[in-house]
Amino acid sequence: MSTATTPKTGTGRAAGGALHGTLWLVWRRHRTALLAGILLTLAACALFSYQRIGLMGFLGDHGAPDALQDEFRTRFDGAFNSDLSFLRYIPVVVAVFLGAPLISSELERGTVHLVTTQSTGRGRWLATTLALPLTLVTVCTTLLAVVFQWLWAPARSLVVGGDWLNSGPFDVTGPVLAAKTLFLTACGIALGKLLKRMIPAMVATAFTAAAVSVVWGEKVVARLGTPLRLTYPYDGDGPALPADAVRFDDWVATADGRLYGFGTCVHDAQPDACRAKLGIVHRVTEYFSYDQMAAMQWRGAALLLALTAVLLAFVVWRARRRPL
Amino acid sequence: MHDPSPAPGPWAIEADNLWKRYRRRWALQECSFRVPAGRVCAMVGPNGAGKSTFLGIAARLVQPSSGSLRLCGVPVSDPAVLSRVAYLAQDKPLYPRFTVADTLRLGRELNPRWDQALAERIVRSGNIAPSARVGTLSGGQRTRVAFALAFGKRPDLLLLDEPMSDLDPLARDELSGLLMAEAAEHGTTVLMSSHMLSEVEEMCDHLLVLADGRLRMAGPADALVPAHTLVTGLAVDGRVPPELTEHHTVVEARVSGRQFSALVRPNGPLAGTPGAPAAAAWDTLSPSLEEVLLACMRAPGAPALVLDEPRKETAA
């Protein structure tokens, strides 16, 4: 610990006591938001741990999966759904309320002229302004994702009907939650730098987040892995998918593996003749197995983090090329 | 005295052929001048004359298009210049949610040469509680806190962009007193832009006049004013007599009725029209500083008068 040689004035605050230089400034500027974030993270982790105790008790008491499904639904669905929607809103909330105002509020109020003309200079200030909030965001979201995964994994085939891909768990466990939060926050910071006004930057960030979430869900997630295929006779029932697998798509196919859309010939006047003509004899189910989830998450996170790096590089480049 | 680095040279500001172009227009053109250390220098000019641009360049907020600027011997392209210079923007931005103590701590955390006792003394002499939030302070109190932040940095050069423009007369008087006292005590060079010509006359001993991005006049106030003479006399054919325009530099001239009045920089003794009756002789008057400044700003076409121009000395 360094000893302060200058006399202390005003009310000394414990949280800012160990921080110095630009680190102190950035903490002091955003301490309400950052402290709220840290406390909320800890509270959510405590809640997840408490929920896990109840869940493990329930899973230990029951053996038959079929009966389990209904009772699980009545007892845990509400809790898991609210956990999932809380976690899915985190990236948006952080981006809108921390990312967008981060630089735009300084530009709007002109305080950027105050801090960038002190002896430490612009580069140090910008580096700390970006690094401290983003580091805390990374730590908090990673912690939340890890603890939630710990809660969710034992019941993964029961939560939201086992659909981990589209109903939430994919986005809020593993590295995806942190990567998504960082990416949207970087969007907010860049929009704030461009728009130079706080409220427009927050609104633009909210719209960007909505657009990103649509593109992510519709276009990106399913391309992060290659679905597995299960082929079985056209008239047969086919083997059941594993409980924790996610059905992706269904096809019909010829003997040599040519795929046709699931509805092929269904509305034809003579469906059997139509299928015979095309040579359709199989049904094919494409699915993602739970084993693939981690790899897909890392691929998605790598994509988001690469985009984050591009956005932050853009912010730093703009700030260096044209003084704020 | 408190700085181990080599003592600042005799020049606090050395601008050499400084140009700045914004997207479509030139904000600053071929600005070359020097200001000796220890002066209180006023930068005067109409709105859009380039005053804020020059101060922005000096504070490293604006990048010059070409030319060089050295402050206390350090080029502004070197980030180290920021520890020698304190800059106060026109709207005196401070964080409204910080307390006064937090604001001073900001200065302490970001400046290695910070003088906490000095900053606290400035705040205390304005009866401002350290626990008060900046957002609740009056305009004069905020300016005082901003001054405390600027002086606490122990700058060699203080750059102020219209520091008194939004203050009431009482606060203006109080804070200009504070500014003069602190600058004199620490030998700080002050460069302030201002619209208030009376304020300039009272506080400043060095002048820079800008108009349309060009330097019109630069030099010590006590050398610039005597270089001008107010001449009145009989107009010749409704115009200023050619003897005057040929032999002297006319900054601004007006003809009303049969009389002309002109502000000139005489190049030698001023004599009336030769051979004319005594009634046609010219009357000469010493102008006030305000008259010289106004004439200079009104007549951007007149030749510039720059004393201490760096290139003159190198050429000699």
XYZ file of C-alpha atoms in Angstrom:
640
model
C 0.000 0.000 0.000
C 1.207 3.433 -0.784
C 0.960 5.983 1.942
C -0.791 9.199 1.096
C 1.457 12.182 1.693
C -1.132 14.747 0.745
C -3.687 15.641 3.390
C -7.041 13.990 2.906
C -10.067 16.167 2.622
C -13.765 15.562 2.535
C -15.243 12.214 3.257
C -12.834 9.375 2.563
C -14.558 6.486 0.892
C -13.419 2.933 1.392
C -14.144 1.821 -2.163
C -12.031 4.544 -3.737
C -9.237 4.382 -1.168
C -7.003 1.878 -2.906
C -7.481 3.328 -6.368
C -5.222 5.965 -7.866
C -4.906 8.109 -10.937
C -7.309 7.605 -13.800
C -8.504 4.375 -12.177
C -9.871 6.375 -9.253
C -11.496 8.869 -11.601
C -13.258 6.255 -13.699
C -14.394 4.369 -10.595
C -15.690 7.580 -9.001
C -17.504 8.553 -12.204
C -19.298 5.242 -12.603
C -19.293 3.891 -9.083
C -23.089 3.853 -8.702
C -23.569 1.780 -11.831
C -20.559 -0.458 -11.184
C -21.466 -1.091 -7.534
C -25.069 -1.839 -8.515
C -23.784 -4.292 -11.094
C -21.496 -6.035 -8.610
C -24.195 -6.276 -5.937
C -26.775 -7.549 -8.421
C -24.295 -10.183 -9.614
C -23.656 -11.381 -6.083
C -27.371 -11.431 -5.268
C -28.158 -13.397 -8.433
C -25.362 -15.885 -7.685
C -26.744 -16.361 -4.170
C -30.225 -16.911 -5.586
C -28.948 -19.447 -8.147
C -27.123 -21.343 -5.393
C -30.274 -21.390 -3.280
C -32.317 -22.622 -6.233
C -29.766 -25.361 -6.837
C -30.255 -26.738 -3.345
C -33.978 -27.134 -4.018
C -33.350 -28.558 -7.489
C -30.835 -31.165 -6.340
C -33.199 -32.266 -3.597
C -35.957 -32.686 -6.149
C -33.784 -34.567 -8.646
C -32.458 -36.860 -5.931
C -35.958 -37.808 -4.786
C -37.304 -38.685 -8.199
C -36.344 -41.419 -10.605
C -38.930 -41.783 -13.387
C -38.327 -39.113 -16.059
C -41.904 -38.989 -17.371
C -43.527 -38.157 -14.084
C -40.612 -35.832 -13.449
C -41.428 -33.647 -16.453
C -44.813 -32.499 -15.172
C -43.828 -32.011 -11.606
C -40.645 -30.196 -12.631
C -42.742 -27.880 -14.741
C -45.025 -26.905 -11.882
C -42.223 -26.508 -9.382
C -39.288 -24.999 -11.281
C -40.440 -23.572 -14.608
C -41.349 -20.206 -13.170
C -37.989 -19.828 -11.437
C -35.959 -20.925 -14.467
C -37.924 -18.734 -16.846
C -37.349 -15.639 -14.747
C -33.651 -16.556 -14.281
C -33.276 -16.934 -18.029
C -35.036 -13.725 -18.942
C -33.023 -11.827 -16.293
C -29.774 -13.153 -17.755
C -30.865 -12.504 -21.334
C -31.589 -8.854 -20.543
C -28.172 -8.257 -18.971
C -26.308 -7.513 -22.237
C -28.948 -4.981 -23.307
C -29.141 -3.256 -19.926
C -25.360 -3.011 -19.583
C -24.990 -1.720 -23.150
C -27.701 0.914 -22.797
C -26.953 2.155 -19.285
C -23.188 1.704 -19.059
C -21.826 1.490 -22.606
C -23.775 4.226 -24.370
C -23.213 6.986 -21.756
C -19.584 6.014 -21.108
C -18.060 8.492 -23.546
C -21.132 10.334 -24.855
C -21.915 11.875 -21.466
C -18.375 13.266 -21.260
C -18.656 14.647 -24.775
C -22.085 16.113 -24.131
C -21.064 17.887 -20.930
C -17.639 18.898 -22.184
C -15.923 17.218 -19.232
C -13.805 15.408 -21.790
C -11.951 18.734 -22.164
C -11.371 18.737 -18.428
C -9.968 15.230 -18.080
C -7.972 15.073 -21.295
C -6.071 18.291 -20.534
C -4.743 17.072 -17.181
C -1.120 15.938 -17.004
C -1.929 12.254 -17.565
C -3.283 13.011 -21.020
C -5.842 11.559 -23.336
C -4.424 8.102 -24.009
C -4.303 7.027 -20.367
C -7.764 8.391 -19.678
C -9.302 6.645 -22.665
C -7.575 3.341 -21.865
C -8.841 3.358 -18.271
C -12.318 4.533 -19.253
C -12.618 1.530 -21.539
C -10.706 -1.018 -19.486
C -12.198 -0.672 -16.004
C -15.906 -0.980 -16.873
C -15.280 -3.684 -19.478
C -13.157 -5.715 -17.068
C -15.813 -5.543 -14.369
C -18.494 -6.448 -16.910
C -16.438 -9.470 -18.005
C -15.898 -10.670 -14.452
C -19.543 -10.247 -13.407
C -21.076 -11.832 -16.510
C -18.612 -14.732 -16.410
C -19.462 -15.355 -12.771
C -23.191 -15.261 -13.501
C -22.802 -17.619 -16.473
C -20.733 -20.092 -14.478
C -23.072 -20.164 -11.501
C -26.156 -20.416 -13.676
C -24.597 -23.240 -15.659
C -23.962 -25.049 -12.387
C -27.660 -24.666 -11.572
C -28.925 -25.544 -15.024
C -26.711 -28.464 -16.099
C -28.251 -31.137 -13.818
C -31.730 -30.307 -15.123
C -30.759 -29.367 -18.673
C -33.151 -31.814 -20.345
C -36.075 -30.486 -18.307
C -35.543 -26.726 -18.331
C -37.532 -25.003 -21.117
C -38.382 -28.416 -22.518
C -34.700 -29.203 -23.039
C -34.399 -26.623 -25.860
C -31.036 -25.189 -24.874
C -30.348 -23.745 -28.288
C -33.187 -21.295 -28.881
C -34.786 -20.765 -25.494
C -32.004 -19.192 -23.552
C -29.401 -21.486 -21.997
C -27.117 -21.209 -25.039
C -26.994 -17.418 -24.694
C -26.502 -17.205 -20.950
C -24.016 -19.953 -20.133
C -20.392 -20.581 -21.044
C -18.550 -17.681 -22.689
C -21.548 -16.394 -24.648
C -23.063 -14.178 -21.940
C -19.815 -12.289 -21.373
C -19.044 -12.056 -25.092
C -22.526 -10.804 -25.943
C -22.439 -8.227 -23.149
C -19.013 -6.998 -24.215
C -20.066 -6.783 -27.841
C -23.258 -4.812 -27.181
C -21.449 -2.568 -24.689
C -18.786 -1.851 -27.298
C -21.625 -1.022 -29.724
C -22.950 1.419 -27.144
C -19.549 3.018 -26.606
C -18.975 3.413 -30.353
C -22.459 4.866 -30.893
C -21.848 7.261 -28.015
C -18.578 8.348 -29.589
C -20.286 8.922 -32.941
C -23.507 10.571 -31.742
C -21.854 12.611 -28.950
C -25.178 12.817 -27.077
C -26.218 10.537 -24.253
C -29.943 9.964 -24.824
C -29.721 9.447 -28.616
C -26.807 7.074 -28.019
C -28.851 5.070 -25.489
C -31.838 4.838 -27.830
C -29.630 3.852 -30.769
C -27.937 1.218 -28.600
C -31.304 -0.249 -27.581
C -32.348 -0.549 -31.231
C -28.975 -2.039 -32.160
C -29.330 -4.587 -29.361
C -32.781 -5.597 -30.647
C -31.433 -5.988 -34.186
C -28.409 -7.956 -32.995
C -30.600 -10.301 -30.976
C -32.783 -11.039 -34.037
C -29.792 -11.648 -36.311
C -28.065 -13.732 -33.655
C -31.085 -15.966 -33.040
C -32.200 -16.320 -36.650
C -28.984 -16.377 -38.629
C -25.954 -16.990 -36.488
C -26.579 -19.575 -33.792
C -27.532 -22.477 -36.064
C -24.441 -21.888 -38.232
C -22.047 -22.245 -35.349
C -22.112 -26.034 -35.611
C -22.938 -28.762 -38.130
C -26.160 -30.519 -37.173
C -26.038 -34.280 -36.745
C -28.300 -36.434 -38.951
C -30.529 -39.315 -38.053
C -31.899 -41.284 -41.012
C -34.789 -43.746 -40.678
C -37.401 -45.374 -42.976
C -40.185 -43.145 -44.227
C -42.956 -45.109 -42.620
C -41.126 -45.980 -39.454
C -41.222 -44.045 -36.187
C -37.488 -43.715 -35.979
C -35.318 -43.715 -32.895
C -35.975 -41.095 -30.231
C -33.493 -38.221 -29.945
C -31.496 -37.989 -26.759
C -33.409 -35.974 -24.150
C -30.836 -33.160 -24.136
C -30.572 -32.899 -27.943
C -32.245 -30.079 -29.853
C -34.195 -30.931 -32.996
C -33.100 -28.523 -35.734
C -34.789 -29.588 -38.983
C -36.615 -32.456 -40.670
C -36.221 -33.681 -44.231
C -37.237 -36.525 -46.466
C -34.535 -38.278 -48.517
C -33.885 -40.729 -51.294
C -31.948 -43.943 -50.790
C -28.749 -42.315 -52.018
C -29.106 -39.408 -49.586
C -30.653 -36.622 -51.664
C -32.659 -34.370 -49.349
C -36.090 -32.936 -50.056
C -38.081 -30.532 -47.924
C -40.206 -32.091 -45.232
C -43.455 -31.140 -47.002
C -42.498 -32.626 -50.351
C -45.427 -34.521 -51.938
C -47.576 -34.119 -48.812
C -50.119 -31.954 -50.621
C -49.870 -33.874 -53.885
C -53.014 -35.635 -55.188
C -51.236 -38.960 -54.956
C -48.520 -38.636 -52.362
C -47.285 -42.213 -52.650
C -46.862 -42.002 -56.422
C -45.147 -38.644 -56.087
C -42.682 -40.028 -53.540
C -42.080 -43.131 -55.632
C -41.291 -40.919 -58.608
C -38.712 -38.933 -56.629
C -37.413 -42.040 -54.898
C -38.099 -40.807 -51.382
C -37.741 -43.654 -48.929
C -36.228 -42.057 -45.808
C -36.930 -39.430 -43.255
C -33.979 -37.426 -41.927
C -33.868 -35.503 -38.659
C -31.147 -32.940 -38.110
C -30.309 -32.136 -34.510
C -27.646 -30.665 -32.269
C -26.465 -32.908 -29.501
C -25.554 -31.489 -26.107
C -21.897 -32.446 -26.757
C -21.792 -29.815 -29.485
C -22.993 -26.991 -27.277
C -19.662 -25.949 -25.757
C -17.865 -25.849 -29.113
C -20.689 -23.837 -30.661
C -20.643 -21.419 -27.743
C -16.900 -20.856 -28.049
C -17.224 -20.298 -31.784
C -20.009 -17.768 -31.225
C -18.081 -16.060 -28.436
C -14.969 -15.824 -30.617
C -17.037 -14.153 -33.337
C -18.548 -11.657 -30.882
C -15.205 -10.892 -29.255
C -13.571 -10.301 -32.632
C -16.321 -7.799 -33.468
C -15.885 -6.219 -30.022
C -12.182 -5.756 -30.683
C -12.957 -4.127 -34.032
C -15.425 -1.708 -32.410
C -13.048 -0.753 -29.596
C -10.201 -0.297 -32.056
C -12.496 2.015 -34.007
C -13.241 4.068 -30.879
C -9.554 4.381 -29.989
C -8.620 5.203 -33.588
C -11.279 7.917 -33.815
C -10.164 9.386 -30.513
C -6.517 9.415 -31.593
C -7.091 10.709 -35.093
C -9.441 13.461 -34.070
C -9.039 14.637 -30.510
C -12.317 14.122 -28.635
C 11.474 26.431 -8.312
C 9.479 23.251 -7.793
C 10.292 21.758 -11.152
C 13.587 19.930 -11.656
C 13.367 20.193 -15.474
C 15.226 23.050 -17.197
C 13.788 26.459 -16.425
C 11.234 27.699 -18.966
C 12.759 29.968 -21.560
C 11.925 33.616 -21.765
C 9.023 32.796 -24.102
C 5.845 31.236 -22.741
C 4.236 30.946 -26.164
C 6.022 30.677 -29.488
C 3.720 30.234 -32.484
C 5.405 29.762 -35.819
C 3.288 29.959 -38.957
C 0.356 28.156 -37.387
C -2.531 27.151 -39.676
C -5.723 25.305 -38.900
C -8.319 24.293 -41.436
C -11.724 22.947 -40.526
C -13.673 21.130 -43.172
C -14.447 24.124 -45.337
C -12.814 27.187 -43.862
C -9.544 28.310 -42.416
C -9.913 28.961 -38.696
C -6.350 30.146 -38.284
C -3.935 31.403 -40.914
C -0.201 32.037 -40.706
C -0.169 32.889 -37.022
C 3.330 33.763 -35.838
C 3.929 35.501 -32.566
C 5.635 35.161 -29.215
C 4.544 35.963 -25.706
C 7.191 36.432 -23.013
C 6.854 34.427 -19.805
C 5.179 36.080 -16.851
C 2.754 38.203 -18.858
C -1.002 38.366 -18.613
C -1.953 38.225 -22.250
C -5.357 38.942 -23.713
C -6.585 37.431 -26.933
C -9.156 39.698 -28.489
C -11.262 39.298 -31.572
C -14.818 39.006 -32.840
C -16.667 35.693 -32.643
C -15.210 33.140 -35.025
C -11.883 34.919 -35.167
C -9.991 31.776 -34.156
C -9.437 32.443 -30.458
C -10.910 29.180 -29.224
C -9.157 27.297 -32.005
C -5.805 28.677 -30.908
C -6.504 27.819 -27.251
C -7.649 24.354 -28.324
C -4.400 23.800 -30.198
C -2.457 24.923 -27.153
C -4.402 22.485 -24.940
C -3.876 19.612 -27.395
C -7.608 19.397 -28.076
C -7.236 20.519 -31.690
C -4.540 19.417 -34.073
C -2.992 22.225 -36.147
C -3.032 21.694 -39.913
C 0.519 22.988 -40.171
C 3.027 25.094 -38.312
C 4.392 24.671 -34.841
C 3.539 25.904 -31.397
C 5.843 25.722 -28.392
C 4.618 26.399 -24.880
C 7.306 27.090 -22.276
C 9.788 25.604 -24.733
C 7.883 22.321 -25.141
C 6.218 21.656 -28.510
C 2.480 20.952 -28.251
C 2.997 17.751 -30.209
C 4.646 16.382 -27.051
C 2.059 15.130 -24.488
C 4.394 16.332 -21.709
C 3.252 19.872 -22.469
C 0.027 19.116 -20.583
C 1.842 19.139 -17.256
C 3.086 22.685 -17.940
C -0.225 24.085 -19.097
C -3.662 24.371 -17.492
C -6.667 24.904 -19.713
C -10.078 26.152 -18.724
C -12.763 25.754 -21.372
C -15.394 28.428 -21.819
C -18.228 26.569 -20.069
C -15.894 25.398 -17.263
C -16.889 21.743 -17.430
C -16.833 19.938 -14.091
C -18.582 16.754 -12.996
C -21.831 17.977 -11.400
C -22.188 14.935 -9.146
C -18.674 15.197 -7.735
C -18.249 17.049 -4.483
C -15.753 19.907 -4.385
C -13.354 17.601 -2.517
C -13.759 14.956 -5.234
C -13.042 17.571 -7.873
C -9.818 18.572 -6.142
C -8.930 14.913 -5.763
C -9.376 14.565 -9.521
C -6.692 17.229 -9.888
C -4.469 15.452 -7.374
C -4.837 12.028 -8.991
C -4.154 13.232 -12.513
C -1.355 15.747 -11.912
C 2.034 14.868 -10.435
C 2.831 18.508 -9.565
C -0.463 19.025 -7.734
C -0.523 21.560 -4.905
C -3.390 20.536 -2.638
C -2.854 23.342 -0.111
C -3.072 25.996 -2.818
C -6.206 24.508 -4.364
C -7.867 24.203 -0.961
C -6.973 27.775 -0.089
C -8.612 29.065 -3.269
C -11.756 27.055 -2.576
C -11.860 28.023 1.084
C -11.442 31.721 0.424
C -14.701 31.557 -1.537
C -16.527 29.981 1.444
C -17.292 26.824 -0.502
C -17.794 23.686 1.592
C -15.631 20.766 0.389
C -18.622 18.443 0.748
C -20.849 20.541 -1.526
C -21.768 18.976 -4.848
C -20.474 20.886 -7.849
C -23.947 20.794 -9.417
C -25.363 22.850 -6.549
C -22.813 25.681 -6.781
C -23.453 29.099 -8.311
C -21.691 30.156 -11.499
C -19.116 32.179 -9.597
C -18.427 29.340 -7.155
C -18.027 26.846 -10.000
C -15.581 29.153 -11.707
C -13.674 29.413 -8.438
C -13.480 25.610 -8.173
C -12.348 25.439 -11.791
C -9.661 28.052 -11.019
C -8.581 26.011 -7.988
C -8.247 22.964 -10.253
C -6.235 24.985 -12.767
C -3.903 26.657 -10.247
C -3.507 23.478 -8.179
C -1.838 21.949 -11.210
C 0.975 24.525 -10.789
C 1.044 25.384 -14.478
C 3.627 27.632 -16.080
C 0.967 28.772 -18.519
C -2.730 29.173 -17.863
C -5.074 29.126 -20.860
C -8.508 30.606 -20.222
C -11.278 30.692 -22.794
C -13.500 33.653 -21.920
C -13.261 32.939 -18.209
C -15.545 35.729 -17.007
C -18.171 35.730 -19.767
C -20.981 34.076 -17.808
C -20.405 35.759 -14.453
C -22.267 38.581 -12.743
C -20.275 41.784 -12.073
C -19.574 40.874 -8.430
C -18.235 37.413 -9.226
C -16.315 38.844 -12.166
C -14.591 41.360 -9.924
C -13.848 38.773 -7.243
C -12.478 36.185 -9.633
C -10.402 38.542 -11.739
C -8.822 39.682 -8.464
C -8.133 36.063 -7.577
C -6.712 35.356 -11.027
C -4.368 38.352 -10.945
C -3.179 37.633 -7.401
C -2.455 33.946 -8.001
C -0.815 34.570 -11.357
C 1.414 37.250 -9.860
C 2.309 35.121 -6.841
C 3.392 32.100 -8.856
C 4.718 33.920 -11.901
C 2.192 32.113 -14.080
C 1.802 33.321 -17.642
C -1.866 33.772 -18.463
C -3.410 33.726 -21.915
C -7.096 34.580 -21.847
C -9.528 35.236 -24.626
C -12.027 37.936 -23.855
C -14.776 40.085 -25.291
C -14.640 42.595 -22.462
C -12.322 45.350 -23.611
C -12.462 47.149 -20.260
C -11.456 43.929 -18.550
C -8.605 43.513 -21.003
C -7.395 47.058 -20.380
C -7.463 46.527 -16.655
C -5.885 43.066 -16.405
C -3.616 42.462 -19.339
C -0.206 43.763 -20.283
C 0.152 41.885 -23.548
C -2.242 41.726 -26.467
C -3.094 39.450 -29.349
C -5.766 40.616 -31.746
C -7.272 38.096 -34.139
C -9.772 38.681 -36.911
C -10.910 36.189 -39.541
C -8.334 33.698 -38.358
C -5.432 36.080 -38.929
C -3.274 37.823 -36.421
C -3.932 41.547 -36.623
C -1.780 42.760 -33.805
C 0.495 41.266 -31.204
C 2.782 42.779 -28.618
C 3.004 44.466 -25.233
C 0.060 46.764 -24.566
C 2.346 49.631 -23.637
C 4.090 49.412 -27.012
C 1.046 48.801 -29.186
C -1.042 51.744 -28.058
C 1.691 54.415 -28.504
C 2.289 53.065 -32.009
C -1.079 54.481 -32.968
C -2.269 58.033 -33.358
C -5.748 59.353 -33.857
C -5.647 61.997 -36.590
C -8.462 64.368 -37.469
C -8.466 67.129 -40.040
C -10.023 68.497 -43.197
C -10.854 65.927 -45.843
C -9.519 66.457 -49.356
C -12.128 65.864 -52.072
C -14.239 63.959 -49.547
C -11.382 61.525 -48.858
C -8.570 61.131 -46.425
C -5.644 63.308 -47.623
C -3.235 61.302 -49.792
C -0.266 62.618 -47.768
C -1.555 60.613 -44.849
C -2.184 57.358 -46.711
C 1.101 57.605 -48.597
C 3.429 58.219 -45.704
C 1.719 56.434 -42.853
C -0.184 53.227 -42.235
C -3.887 53.992 -41.968
C -5.649 51.332 -39.921
C -9.097 52.788 -40.201
C -10.423 56.073 -41.562
C -13.799 57.749 -41.648
C -14.989 60.852 -43.402
C -17.987 62.753 -42.099
C -18.841 66.002 -43.839
C -15.664 67.960 -44.456
C -13.775 66.233 -41.645
C -11.891 62.965 -41.630
C -10.739 60.999 -38.651
C -8.254 58.184 -38.944
C -6.336 55.839 -36.720
C -2.850 55.643 -38.116
C 0.473 54.095 -37.331
C 2.764 57.007 -38.097
C 6.018 56.309 -39.936
C 7.659 59.569 -38.980
C 6.395 63.006 -37.931
C 2.813 63.786 -38.769
C 2.548 67.057 -40.623
C -0.489 68.701 -42.143
C -1.009 69.256 -45.840
C 1.987 71.312 -46.982
C 1.212 74.834 -48.012
C -2.305 74.669 -46.650
C -3.684 77.280 -44.265
C -3.317 76.664 -40.554
C -6.966 75.663 -40.360
C -6.176 72.594 -42.497
C -3.529 71.292 -40.065
C -4.193 67.893 -38.551
C -5.054 67.365 -34.939
C -3.409 64.383 -33.340
C -4.615 62.549 -30.264
C -3.393 59.514 -28.366
C -6.042 56.804 -28.695
C -7.199 54.633 -25.828
C -6.495 50.912 -25.882
C -10.160 50.293 -26.559
C -10.117 52.573 -29.598
C -7.081 50.809 -31.011
C -8.607 47.360 -30.454
C -11.945 48.291 -31.983
C -10.331 49.850 -35.034
C -8.119 46.816 -35.459
C -11.054 44.414 -35.324
C -13.249 46.569 -37.585
C -10.620 46.787 -40.289
C -9.392 43.276 -41.037
C -7.781 44.524 -44.268
C -5.290 46.770 -42.509
C -1.702 45.551 -42.296
C -0.877 43.550 -39.191
C 1.366 44.911 -36.468
C 3.289 42.113 -34.817
C 5.993 42.937 -32.346
C 8.315 40.139 -31.219
C 7.583 38.081 -34.294
C 9.926 35.081 -34.265
C 10.884 35.257 -37.948
C 11.903 38.882 -37.706
C 14.549 38.013 -35.195
C 15.963 35.084 -37.136
C 16.127 37.243 -40.248
C 18.020 39.982 -38.446
